[in-house]
Amino acid sequence: MSRSIVAERYATGLFKAAQEQGVLLAVHTDVRELQAALNDNNGFGELMSLPQLSLLKKRELIANILPGAQEVLLNALYVMLDADRMDELSNVLEDFHQLANSASGVAEATVYATRPLTEQEETAISSAFAHKVGKQSLQIQTIIEPQLIGGIRLQIGNRIFDSSISNKLAKLQRTLIG
C-alpha cells in the first residue's frame, strides 16, 4: 500500500463499491489499463491540474479517455477531481490493484532469470510457490539477469527464494573458505 492515507481511503472506497456492485474484476481490468496509460503518458496529470480547464471539461476528458470504463471507476475519478485529489491518482490505482489482488488470492512476483521464461515455466513457478505465500496464484514479471549463471531468483513481496547457480556458488565459497 502507498504511504498516502488519502490514496488508501479512495482505493478502499473504490474497492468496496466495485465489490458491492459485483464488478470488481471489470474495474480491476480498467484500473490496470489506466495505470498502463498513465505510465506511458505523463501529460494526463498535468492536464488535470490546469486551472484553465473547468471541472466540466476535465470530466469530459476523463470520459473520453476511458470509453467503456465501469461507471463506479468513473464516479471515483469524478469524486477525486471534485476534491482536487487527482495528484493522488497513481497511488489510488496502485492501492486498488493491491486490494483487488489480495481479494482474488493473487500475489505479484518478480522472477530473475538468465532468459525469458516460457508460459509453462511461469505456470509451474506460480503453482509451486503461490501456496508458500498463502495465495492461489502469482502474477509473474520476469527480469533478465545473466549474472545468475543459471536457475532463478524469485521475489514475492519481501520474501526471496534463490535457487540460482551464482547463489549456490557463493554458499559453497563461504563453506570452503569459512
Tab-separated table of C-alpha atoms in Angstrom:
chain	number	residue	atom	x	y	z
A	1	MET	CA	0.000	0.000	0.000
A	2	SER	CA	1.094	3.547	-0.589
A	3	ARG	CA	2.103	5.764	2.258
A	4	SER	CA	-0.706	8.186	1.461
A	5	ILE	CA	-3.709	7.912	3.752
A	6	VAL	CA	-5.773	9.805	1.185
A	7	ALA	CA	-4.905	7.288	-1.542
A	8	GLU	CA	-5.700	4.361	0.745
A	9	ARG	CA	-9.128	5.797	1.544
A	10	TYR	CA	-10.044	6.427	-2.082
A	11	ALA	CA	-8.754	2.997	-3.107
A	12	THR	CA	-10.669	1.288	-0.318
A	13	GLY	CA	-13.838	3.178	-1.238
A	14	LEU	CA	-13.485	2.205	-4.896
A	15	PHE	CA	-12.724	-1.396	-3.925
A	16	LYS	CA	-15.775	-1.685	-1.660
A	17	ALA	CA	-18.075	-0.043	-4.218
A	18	ALA	CA	-16.831	-2.335	-7.003
A	19	GLN	CA	-17.215	-5.371	-4.738
A	20	GLU	CA	-20.764	-4.392	-3.701
A	21	GLN	CA	-21.802	-3.885	-7.326
A	22	GLY	CA	-20.209	-7.175	-8.380
A	23	VAL	CA	-17.885	-5.556	-10.906
A	24	LEU	CA	-14.559	-5.969	-9.097
A	25	LEU	CA	-12.869	-7.920	-11.890
A	26	ALA	CA	-14.017	-5.453	-14.570
A	27	VAL	CA	-12.915	-2.445	-12.509
A	28	HIS	CA	-9.564	-4.128	-11.828
A	29	THR	CA	-9.093	-4.562	-15.586
A	30	ASP	CA	-9.960	-0.893	-16.168
A	31	VAL	CA	-7.565	0.172	-13.390
A	32	ARG	CA	-4.694	-1.806	-14.943
A	33	GLU	CA	-5.401	-0.214	-18.345
A	34	LEU	CA	-5.492	3.254	-16.773
A	35	GLN	CA	-2.223	2.555	-14.934
A	36	ALA	CA	-0.573	1.500	-18.190
A	37	ALA	CA	-1.868	4.620	-19.936
A	38	LEU	CA	-0.592	6.861	-17.143
A	39	ASN	CA	2.814	5.181	-17.216
A	40	ASP	CA	3.034	5.676	-20.984
A	41	ASN	CA	1.863	9.283	-20.957
A	42	ASN	CA	2.619	11.635	-18.086
A	43	GLY	CA	0.584	14.507	-19.569
A	44	PHE	CA	-2.694	13.351	-18.017
A	45	GLY	CA	-1.730	14.543	-14.543
A	46	GLU	CA	-0.577	17.877	-15.887
A	47	LEU	CA	-3.802	18.252	-17.847
A	48	MET	CA	-5.924	17.566	-14.752
A	49	SER	CA	-4.001	20.176	-12.769
A	50	LEU	CA	-4.510	23.006	-15.290
A	51	PRO	CA	-6.618	25.714	-13.652
A	52	GLN	CA	-7.667	26.995	-17.098
A	53	LEU	CA	-9.815	23.886	-17.657
A	54	SER	CA	-13.167	23.827	-15.927
A	55	LEU	CA	-14.265	20.826	-13.885
A	56	LEU	CA	-16.861	20.051	-16.544
A	57	LYS	CA	-14.190	19.995	-19.267
A	58	LYS	CA	-11.974	17.763	-17.115
A	59	ARG	CA	-14.895	15.378	-16.550
A	60	GLU	CA	-15.455	15.230	-20.309
A	61	LEU	CA	-11.760	14.466	-20.830
A	62	ILE	CA	-11.895	11.609	-18.330
A	63	ALA	CA	-14.983	10.179	-20.011
A	64	ASN	CA	-13.330	10.446	-23.441
A	65	ILE	CA	-10.059	8.896	-22.252
A	66	LEU	CA	-11.874	5.948	-20.637
A	67	PRO	CA	-14.685	4.977	-23.028
A	68	GLY	CA	-16.439	1.852	-21.812
A	69	ALA	CA	-14.926	2.054	-18.324
A	70	GLN	CA	-17.025	0.889	-15.399
A	71	GLU	CA	-19.305	3.583	-14.011
A	72	VAL	CA	-18.027	3.035	-10.473
A	73	LEU	CA	-14.457	3.844	-11.599
A	74	LEU	CA	-15.577	6.942	-13.489
A	75	ASN	CA	-17.550	8.118	-10.441
A	76	ALA	CA	-14.498	7.618	-8.211
A	77	LEU	CA	-12.392	9.660	-10.623
A	78	TYR	CA	-15.038	12.406	-10.670
A	79	VAL	CA	-15.089	12.492	-6.865
A	80	MET	CA	-11.293	12.790	-6.816
A	81	LEU	CA	-11.476	15.539	-9.428
A	82	ASP	CA	-14.103	17.472	-7.451
A	83	ALA	CA	-11.996	17.159	-4.287
A	84	ASP	CA	-8.843	18.276	-6.151
A	85	ARG	CA	-7.112	14.946	-5.402
A	86	MET	CA	-6.081	13.901	-8.923
A	87	ASP	CA	-2.441	14.240	-7.832
A	88	GLU	CA	-3.040	11.038	-5.820
A	89	LEU	CA	-4.391	9.077	-8.797
A	90	SER	CA	-1.381	6.817	-9.363
A	91	ASN	CA	-1.254	5.945	-5.644
A	92	VAL	CA	-5.009	5.251	-5.590
A	93	LEU	CA	-4.734	2.955	-8.610
A	94	GLU	CA	-1.769	1.096	-7.095
A	95	ASP	CA	-3.531	0.657	-3.752
A	96	PHE	CA	-6.687	-0.570	-5.504
A	97	HIS	CA	-4.605	-3.007	-7.551
A	98	GLN	CA	-3.100	-4.457	-4.361
A	99	LEU	CA	-6.515	-4.735	-2.676
A	100	ALA	CA	-8.027	-6.484	-5.697
A	101	ASN	CA	-5.091	-8.891	-5.993
A	102	SER	CA	-5.310	-9.737	-2.312
A	103	ALA	CA	-9.054	-10.368	-2.527
A	104	SER	CA	-8.647	-12.667	-5.511
A	105	GLY	CA	-5.750	-14.615	-3.976
A	106	VAL	CA	-3.110	-13.294	-6.358
A	107	ALA	CA	0.367	-12.130	-5.392
A	108	GLU	CA	2.786	-10.234	-7.580
A	109	ALA	CA	6.129	-11.924	-8.088
A	110	THR	CA	9.342	-10.953	-9.804
A	111	VAL	CA	11.400	-13.733	-11.335
A	112	TYR	CA	15.031	-13.035	-12.119
A	113	ALA	CA	16.254	-15.462	-14.759
A	114	THR	CA	19.002	-15.749	-17.347
A	115	ARG	CA	16.480	-15.935	-20.187
A	116	PRO	CA	12.787	-15.227	-20.826
A	117	LEU	CA	10.504	-17.840	-19.281
A	118	THR	CA	8.000	-19.847	-21.269
A	119	GLU	CA	4.343	-19.798	-20.325
A	120	GLN	CA	4.631	-23.355	-18.979
A	121	GLU	CA	7.580	-22.350	-16.781
A	122	GLU	CA	5.664	-19.363	-15.403
A	123	THR	CA	2.678	-21.612	-14.671
A	124	ALA	CA	4.904	-24.157	-12.920
A	125	ILE	CA	6.576	-21.444	-10.812
A	126	SER	CA	3.192	-19.957	-9.944
A	127	SER	CA	1.715	-23.257	-8.811
A	128	ALA	CA	4.868	-24.268	-6.915
A	129	PHE	CA	5.322	-21.040	-4.955
A	130	ALA	CA	1.845	-19.493	-4.568
A	131	HIS	CA	0.882	-21.764	-1.678
A	132	LYS	CA	4.132	-20.874	0.128
A	133	VAL	CA	2.886	-17.300	0.489
A	134	GLY	CA	-0.747	-18.237	1.088
A	135	LYS	CA	-2.062	-17.249	-2.358
A	136	GLN	CA	-3.835	-19.093	-5.149
A	137	SER	CA	-1.612	-17.860	-7.965
A	138	LEU	CA	1.211	-15.496	-8.827
A	139	GLN	CA	1.262	-12.696	-11.344
A	140	ILE	CA	4.816	-13.007	-12.663
A	141	GLN	CA	7.085	-10.351	-14.095
A	142	THR	CA	10.388	-11.650	-15.489
A	143	ILE	CA	13.624	-9.698	-15.344
A	144	ILE	CA	16.607	-10.996	-17.291
A	145	GLU	CA	19.752	-11.162	-15.168
A	146	PRO	CA	22.632	-13.026	-16.898
A	147	GLN	CA	24.907	-12.879	-13.829
A	148	LEU	CA	22.750	-15.574	-12.170
A	149	ILE	CA	24.521	-18.092	-14.461
A	150	GLY	CA	21.522	-20.429	-14.245
A	151	GLY	CA	18.434	-21.139	-12.145
A	152	ILE	CA	16.108	-18.405	-10.900
A	153	ARG	CA	15.646	-15.964	-8.048
A	154	LEU	CA	12.011	-15.320	-7.122
A	155	GLN	CA	10.804	-12.350	-5.090
A	156	ILE	CA	7.269	-12.262	-3.699
A	157	GLY	CA	6.769	-9.211	-1.541
A	158	ASN	CA	9.680	-9.218	0.883
A	159	ARG	CA	10.361	-12.968	0.534
A	160	ILE	CA	13.135	-14.184	-1.744
A	161	PHE	CA	13.589	-17.734	-2.988
A	162	ASP	CA	17.025	-18.064	-4.592
A	163	SER	CA	17.947	-21.214	-6.499
A	164	SER	CA	20.409	-19.524	-8.823
A	165	ILE	CA	23.768	-21.088	-9.568
A	166	SER	CA	25.546	-17.882	-8.550
A	167	ASN	CA	23.913	-18.122	-5.103
A	168	LYS	CA	24.887	-21.786	-4.766
A	169	LEU	CA	28.480	-20.972	-5.746
A	170	ALA	CA	28.575	-18.158	-3.181
A	171	LYS	CA	27.327	-20.555	-0.464
A	172	LEU	CA	29.932	-23.110	-1.476
A	173	GLN	CA	32.640	-20.453	-1.350
A	174	ARG	CA	31.551	-19.386	2.164
A	175	THR	CA	31.589	-23.026	3.271
A	176	LEU	CA	35.031	-23.736	1.856
A	177	ILE	CA	36.698	-20.505	2.968
A	178	GLY	CA	34.903	-20.241	6.254
